[in-house]
Amino acid sequence: MKSAIMLTSLLCTFFFSMHVNAEMKVPTAKETEQWRVELLEPTKNKHFAQSEKGKYEVYSLSVTNQGNKAYNVNIGAFRNEPSNKKMFGLAPQVENEIMNTGQTFSFTNFLVKEKTEELECVVTWEEGPVTLKNGKKASGRKYKETIVFTP
């Protein structure tokens, strides 16, 4: 009986003191009708950011337009932190005036804090410009898709 209590208390101590430190599984990809977003291994180059054990991991992100031609494309990557509802930007947002079908944009070696629970890629874009009755051109309908990666 004594050994069972000891074993139970030892296991409880072990499990409650565990530090959750899940890394994202790479390579992995998620697709929508319009976009293919891939979370990739970082580039092995000493001139780019590298992982630092206990602080942050490094990943690369690739976003490919697999749908119709997209205009005024904005791509942003964000991460969260435990016990915080805010999302923190990972890299400068990228703007591309036109992204043709098959065209890809890559974020190379961006840092992600180790305890991150979600990595979010937000893509916004517009349909092609429309011509109004008076002959002026106006922006097309706006769209937004959010792709989330979890450990």
Coordinates of N, CA and C in Angstrom, one line a residue:
M1 N 0.8 -1.2 0.0 CA 0.0 0.0 0.0 C 0.9 1.3 0.0
K2 N 1.9 1.2 0.8 CA 2.8 2.4 0.9 C 3.5 2.6 -0.4
S3 N 3.9 1.6 -1.1 CA 4.6 1.7 -2.4 C 3.6 2.3 -3.4
A4 N 2.3 1.9 -3.4 CA 1.3 2.4 -4.3 C 1.1 3.9 -4.1
I5 N 1.1 4.3 -2.9 CA 0.9 5.8 -2.6 C 2.1 6.5 -3.0
M6 N 3.3 6.0 -2.8 CA 4.6 6.6 -3.2 C 4.6 6.7 -4.7
L7 N 4.3 5.7 -5.4 CA 4.3 5.7 -6.9 C 3.3 6.7 -7.4
T8 N 2.1 6.7 -6.9 CA 1.1 7.7 -7.3 C 1.5 9.1 -7.1
S9 N 2.1 9.4 -5.9 CA 2.5 10.8 -5.6 C 3.7 11.1 -6.5
L10 N 4.6 10.2 -6.8 CA 5.7 10.4 -7.7 C 5.2 10.7 -9.1
L11 N 4.3 9.9 -9.6 CA 3.7 10.2 -11.0 C 3.0 11.5 -11.0
C12 N 2.2 11.8 -10.0 CA 1.5 13.1 -10.0 C 2.5 14.3 -10.0
T13 N 3.6 14.2 -9.2 CA 4.6 15.2 -9.2 C 5.3 15.3 -10.6
F14 N 5.5 14.2 -11.2 CA 6.2 14.2 -12.5 C 5.2 14.9 -13.6
F15 N 4.0 14.5 -13.6 CA 3.1 15.0 -14.6 C 2.7 16.5 -14.4
F16 N 2.6 16.9 -13.2 CA 2.2 18.3 -12.9 C 3.4 19.2 -13.1
S17 N 4.6 18.7 -13.0 CA 5.8 19.6 -13.2 C 6.3 19.6 -14.6
M18 N 5.6 18.8 -15.5 CA 6.0 18.7 -16.9 C 5.8 20.1 -17.5
H19 N 6.8 20.5 -18.4 CA 6.7 21.7 -19.1 C 6.3 21.4 -20.5
V20 N 5.1 21.9 -20.9 CA 4.7 21.7 -22.3 C 5.5 22.5 -23.2
N21 N 6.1 21.9 -24.2 CA 6.9 22.6 -25.1 C 6.8 21.9 -26.5
A22 N 5.6 22.0 -27.1 CA 5.4 21.3 -28.3 C 5.8 22.1 -29.5
E23 N 6.5 21.5 -30.4 CA 7.0 22.2 -31.6 C 6.0 21.9 -32.7
M24 N 5.9 22.7 -33.7 CA 5.0 22.5 -34.8 C 5.7 21.3 -35.7
K25 N 4.8 20.5 -36.2 CA 5.3 19.4 -37.0 C 5.5 19.9 -38.4
V26 N 6.7 19.8 -39.0 CA 7.0 20.3 -40.3 C 7.7 19.2 -41.1
P27 N 7.6 19.1 -42.4 CA 6.7 20.0 -43.2 C 5.2 19.6 -43.1
T28 N 4.4 20.6 -43.1 CA 2.9 20.4 -43.1 C 2.3 21.4 -44.0
A29 N 1.2 21.1 -44.6 CA 0.5 22.0 -45.5 C -1.0 22.0 -45.2
K30 N -1.6 23.1 -45.5 CA -3.1 23.2 -45.4 C -3.5 24.0 -46.7
E31 N -4.7 23.6 -47.2 CA -5.2 24.1 -48.4 C -6.6 24.6 -48.3
T32 N -6.8 25.7 -49.1 CA -8.2 26.2 -49.3 C -8.4 26.2 -50.8
E33 N -9.6 26.6 -51.2 CA -9.8 26.6 -52.7 C -8.8 27.6 -53.4
Q34 N -8.5 28.7 -52.7 CA -7.6 29.7 -53.2 C -6.1 29.6 -52.9
W35 N -5.8 29.1 -51.7 CA -4.4 29.1 -51.2 C -3.9 27.8 -50.7
R36 N -2.6 27.6 -50.9 CA -1.9 26.4 -50.3 C -0.8 27.1 -49.4
V37 N -0.9 26.8 -48.1 CA 0.0 27.3 -47.1 C 0.8 26.2 -46.5
E38 N 2.2 26.3 -46.6 CA 3.0 25.2 -46.1 C 3.9 25.8 -45.0
L39 N 4.0 25.1 -43.9 CA 4.9 25.4 -42.8 C 6.1 24.4 -43.0
L40 N 7.3 25.0 -43.1 CA 8.4 24.2 -43.6 C 9.6 24.3 -42.6
E41 N 10.6 23.5 -42.8 CA 11.8 23.5 -42.0 C 12.5 24.9 -42.4
P42 N 13.3 25.4 -41.5 CA 14.0 26.6 -41.8 C 15.2 26.3 -42.8
T43 N 15.6 27.4 -43.5 CA 16.7 27.2 -44.4 C 18.0 27.1 -43.5
K44 N 18.9 26.2 -43.9 CA 20.1 26.0 -43.1 C 21.2 26.9 -43.7
N45 N 21.2 28.1 -43.2 CA 22.1 29.1 -43.6 C 22.5 30.0 -42.4
K46 N 23.8 30.1 -42.1 CA 24.2 30.8 -40.9 C 23.8 32.3 -40.9
H47 N 23.5 32.8 -42.1 CA 23.1 34.2 -42.2 C 21.7 34.5 -41.9
F48 N 20.9 33.4 -41.8 CA 19.5 33.5 -41.4 C 19.3 33.2 -40.0
A49 N 18.1 33.6 -39.4 CA 17.8 33.3 -38.0 C 17.9 31.8 -37.8
Q50 N 18.4 31.4 -36.6 CA 18.5 30.0 -36.2 C 17.7 29.8 -34.9
S51 N 17.3 28.6 -34.6 CA 16.6 28.2 -33.3 C 17.6 28.4 -32.2
E52 N 17.0 28.7 -31.0 CA 17.7 28.8 -29.8 C 17.0 28.0 -28.7
K53 N 17.5 26.9 -28.3 CA 16.9 26.0 -27.4 C 16.4 26.7 -26.1
G54 N 15.1 26.5 -25.8 CA 14.5 27.1 -24.6 C 13.9 28.5 -24.9
K55 N 14.1 29.0 -26.1 CA 13.6 30.4 -26.4 C 12.7 30.4 -27.5
Y56 N 13.2 29.9 -28.7 CA 12.3 30.0 -29.9 C 12.7 29.0 -30.9
E57 N 11.8 28.6 -31.8 CA 12.0 27.8 -32.9 C 12.0 28.6 -34.2
V58 N 12.5 28.1 -35.3 CA 12.5 28.8 -36.5 C 11.8 27.9 -37.6
Y59 N 11.0 28.6 -38.4 CA 10.3 27.9 -39.4 C 10.3 28.8 -40.7
S60 N 9.9 28.2 -41.8 CA 9.7 29.0 -43.0 C 8.2 28.7 -43.4
L61 N 7.7 29.7 -44.2 CA 6.3 29.6 -44.6 C 6.2 29.9 -46.1
S62 N 5.4 29.1 -46.8 CA 5.3 29.3 -48.2 C 3.8 29.4 -48.5
V63 N 3.4 30.4 -49.2 CA 2.0 30.7 -49.6 C 1.9 30.7 -51.1
T64 N 1.1 29.7 -51.6 CA 0.9 29.6 -53.1 C -0.5 29.9 -53.5
N65 N -0.7 30.7 -54.5 CA -2.0 31.0 -55.1 C -2.4 29.8 -56.0
Q66 N -3.4 29.0 -55.6 CA -3.8 27.9 -56.4 C -5.2 28.1 -57.0
G67 N -5.7 29.3 -56.8 CA -7.0 29.6 -57.3 C -6.9 30.7 -58.4
N68 N -7.9 31.5 -58.5 CA -7.9 32.6 -59.5 C -6.9 33.7 -59.2
K69 N -6.6 34.5 -60.3 CA -5.7 35.6 -60.1 C -6.2 36.4 -58.9
A70 N -5.3 36.9 -58.0 CA -5.7 37.7 -56.9 C -5.0 39.0 -56.9
Y71 N -5.8 40.0 -56.5 CA -5.3 41.4 -56.5 C -5.1 41.9 -55.1
N72 N -4.1 42.9 -54.9 CA -3.9 43.5 -53.6 C -3.8 42.5 -52.5
V73 N -3.0 41.5 -52.7 CA -2.8 40.4 -51.7 C -2.0 40.9 -50.5
N74 N -2.5 40.6 -49.3 CA -1.7 40.8 -48.1 C -1.6 39.5 -47.4
I75 N -0.3 39.2 -46.9 CA -0.1 38.0 -46.2 C 0.6 38.3 -44.9
G76 N 0.1 37.8 -43.8 CA 0.6 38.1 -42.5 C 0.7 36.8 -41.7
A77 N 1.7 36.7 -40.8 CA 1.8 35.5 -39.9 C 1.8 36.0 -38.5
F78 N 1.1 35.2 -37.6 CA 0.9 35.6 -36.2 C 1.1 34.4 -35.3
R79 N 1.4 34.6 -34.1 CA 1.5 33.6 -33.1 C 0.8 34.0 -31.8
N80 N 0.4 33.1 -31.0 CA -0.2 33.4 -29.7 C 0.8 33.1 -28.6
E81 N 0.4 33.4 -27.4 CA 1.1 32.9 -26.2 C 0.1 32.4 -25.2
P82 N 0.5 31.4 -24.4 CA -0.4 30.9 -23.4 C -1.0 32.0 -22.5
S83 N -2.2 31.9 -22.1 CA -2.9 32.9 -21.2 C -2.9 34.3 -21.8
N84 N -2.8 34.4 -23.1 CA -3.0 35.8 -23.8 C -3.8 35.6 -25.0
K85 N -4.8 36.4 -25.2 CA -5.7 36.4 -26.4 C -5.1 37.1 -27.6
K86 N -4.1 38.0 -27.3 CA -3.5 38.7 -28.4 C -2.7 37.8 -29.3
M87 N -2.7 38.1 -30.6 CA -1.8 37.5 -31.5 C -0.7 38.4 -31.9
F88 N 0.5 37.9 -31.9 CA 1.7 38.7 -32.2 C 2.2 38.5 -33.6
G89 N 2.5 39.6 -34.3 CA 3.0 39.5 -35.7 C 4.4 38.8 -35.7
L90 N 4.7 38.0 -36.7 CA 6.0 37.3 -36.8 C 6.9 37.9 -37.8
A91 N 6.3 38.5 -38.8 CA 7.2 39.0 -39.9 C 6.4 40.2 -40.5
P92 N 7.1 41.1 -41.2 CA 6.4 42.2 -41.8 C 5.3 41.6 -42.8
Q93 N 4.2 42.3 -42.8 CA 3.1 41.9 -43.7 C 3.6 42.1 -45.1
V94 N 3.3 41.2 -46.0 CA 3.7 41.3 -47.4 C 2.5 41.7 -48.2
E95 N 2.8 42.6 -49.1 CA 1.8 43.1 -50.0 C 2.2 42.8 -51.4
N96 N 1.3 42.3 -52.2 CA 1.6 42.0 -53.6 C 0.5 42.4 -54.5
E97 N 0.7 43.3 -55.4 CA -0.3 43.9 -56.2 C -1.2 42.9 -57.0
I98 N -0.5 41.9 -57.6 CA -1.1 40.8 -58.3 C -0.4 39.5 -58.0
M99 N -1.2 38.5 -57.7 CA -0.6 37.2 -57.5 C -1.3 36.2 -58.5
N100 N -0.6 35.7 -59.5 CA -1.2 34.9 -60.5 C -1.3 33.4 -60.0
T101 N -2.1 32.6 -60.6 CA -2.3 31.2 -60.2 C -0.9 30.6 -60.3
G102 N -0.5 29.8 -59.3 CA 0.8 29.1 -59.2 C 1.9 30.0 -58.6
Q103 N 1.7 31.3 -58.5 CA 2.7 32.1 -57.9 C 2.8 31.9 -56.4
T104 N 4.1 31.9 -55.9 CA 4.3 31.6 -54.5 C 5.1 32.7 -53.8
F105 N 4.8 32.9 -52.6 CA 5.6 33.8 -51.8 C 6.1 33.1 -50.6
S106 N 7.3 33.3 -50.2 CA 7.9 32.6 -49.0 C 8.4 33.5 -48.0
F107 N 8.2 33.2 -46.7 CA 8.8 33.8 -45.5 C 9.9 32.8 -45.1
T108 N 11.1 33.3 -45.1 CA 12.2 32.4 -44.8 C 12.7 32.6 -43.4
N109 N 12.8 31.6 -42.6 CA 13.4 31.6 -41.2 C 12.8 32.7 -40.3
F110 N 11.6 32.6 -39.9 CA 11.0 33.5 -38.9 C 11.0 32.8 -37.6
L111 N 11.1 33.6 -36.5 CA 11.2 33.1 -35.2 C 9.8 32.9 -34.6
V112 N 9.6 31.8 -33.9 CA 8.4 31.6 -33.2 C 8.7 31.2 -31.7
K113 N 8.2 31.9 -30.8 CA 8.5 31.6 -29.4 C 8.1 30.2 -29.0
E114 N 8.9 29.6 -28.2 CA 8.8 28.1 -27.9 C 7.4 27.7 -27.4
K115 N 6.7 28.5 -26.6 CA 5.5 28.0 -26.0 C 4.3 28.4 -26.8
T116 N 4.5 28.7 -28.1 CA 3.4 29.1 -29.0 C 2.4 27.9 -29.1
E117 N 1.1 28.2 -29.0 CA 0.1 27.2 -29.2 C -0.5 27.2 -30.6
E118 N -0.5 28.4 -31.2 CA -1.1 28.5 -32.6 C -0.2 29.4 -33.4
L119 N -0.1 29.0 -34.7 CA 0.6 29.8 -35.7 C -0.5 30.1 -36.7
E120 N -0.7 31.3 -37.0 CA -1.9 31.7 -37.9 C -1.3 32.5 -39.1
C121 N -1.8 32.1 -40.3 CA -1.4 32.8 -41.5 C -2.7 33.4 -42.0
V122 N -2.7 34.7 -42.2 CA -3.9 35.5 -42.6 C -3.6 36.0 -44.0
V123 N -4.5 35.6 -45.0 CA -4.3 36.1 -46.4 C -5.6 36.9 -46.7
T124 N -5.4 38.1 -47.2 CA -6.5 38.9 -47.7 C -6.2 39.3 -49.1
W125 N -7.3 39.4 -50.0 CA -7.1 39.7 -51.4 C -8.4 40.2 -51.9
E126 N -8.3 40.7 -53.2 CA -9.5 41.2 -53.9 C -9.6 40.5 -55.2
E127 N -10.9 40.5 -55.7 CA -11.1 40.0 -57.1 C -10.6 41.1 -58.0
G128 N -10.6 40.8 -59.3 CA -10.1 41.8 -60.2 C -10.9 43.1 -60.2
P129 N -10.3 44.2 -60.6 CA -11.1 45.5 -60.5 C -12.3 45.4 -61.5
V130 N -13.3 46.2 -61.1 CA -14.5 46.3 -61.9 C -14.6 47.7 -62.5
T131 N -15.3 47.7 -63.7 CA -15.5 49.0 -64.3 C -16.9 49.5 -64.0
L132 N -17.1 50.6 -63.4 CA -18.4 51.2 -63.1 C -19.1 51.7 -64.3
K133 N -20.3 52.1 -64.2 CA -21.1 52.6 -65.3 C -20.5 53.9 -65.9
N134 N -19.9 54.7 -65.0 CA -19.3 56.0 -65.4 C -17.9 55.8 -66.0
G135 N -17.5 54.5 -66.1 CA -16.2 54.2 -66.7 C -15.0 54.2 -65.8
K136 N -15.2 54.6 -64.5 CA -14.1 54.5 -63.5 C -13.9 53.1 -63.1
K137 N -12.7 52.8 -62.7 CA -12.4 51.4 -62.2 C -12.5 51.5 -60.6
A138 N -13.0 50.4 -60.1 CA -13.1 50.2 -58.6 C -12.5 48.9 -58.2
S139 N -12.1 48.8 -57.0 CA -11.5 47.5 -56.5 C -12.6 46.5 -56.5
G140 N -12.2 45.2 -56.7 CA -13.2 44.1 -56.6 C -13.5 43.7 -55.2
R141 N -14.4 42.7 -55.1 CA -14.8 42.2 -53.7 C -13.5 41.8 -52.9
K142 N -13.6 42.1 -51.6 CA -12.5 41.7 -50.7 C -12.7 40.3 -50.1
Y143 N -11.7 39.5 -49.8 CA -11.7 38.2 -49.2 C -10.7 38.1 -48.1
K144 N -10.9 37.2 -47.2 CA -9.9 36.9 -46.2 C -10.0 35.4 -45.8
E145 N -8.9 34.8 -45.7 CA -8.8 33.4 -45.2 C -7.7 33.3 -44.1
T146 N -8.0 32.6 -43.1 CA -7.1 32.4 -42.0 C -6.8 30.9 -41.9
I147 N -5.5 30.5 -41.9 CA -5.1 29.2 -41.8 C -4.3 29.0 -40.5
V148 N -4.7 28.0 -39.7 CA -4.1 27.9 -38.4 C -3.3 26.6 -38.3
F149 N -2.1 26.7 -37.8 CA -1.3 25.5 -37.5 C -1.1 25.4 -36.0
T150 N -1.3 24.1 -35.5 CA -1.1 23.9 -34.0 C -0.1 22.7 -33.9
P151 N 0.6 22.6 -32.7 CA 1.6 21.5 -32.5 C 0.9 20.2 -32.5

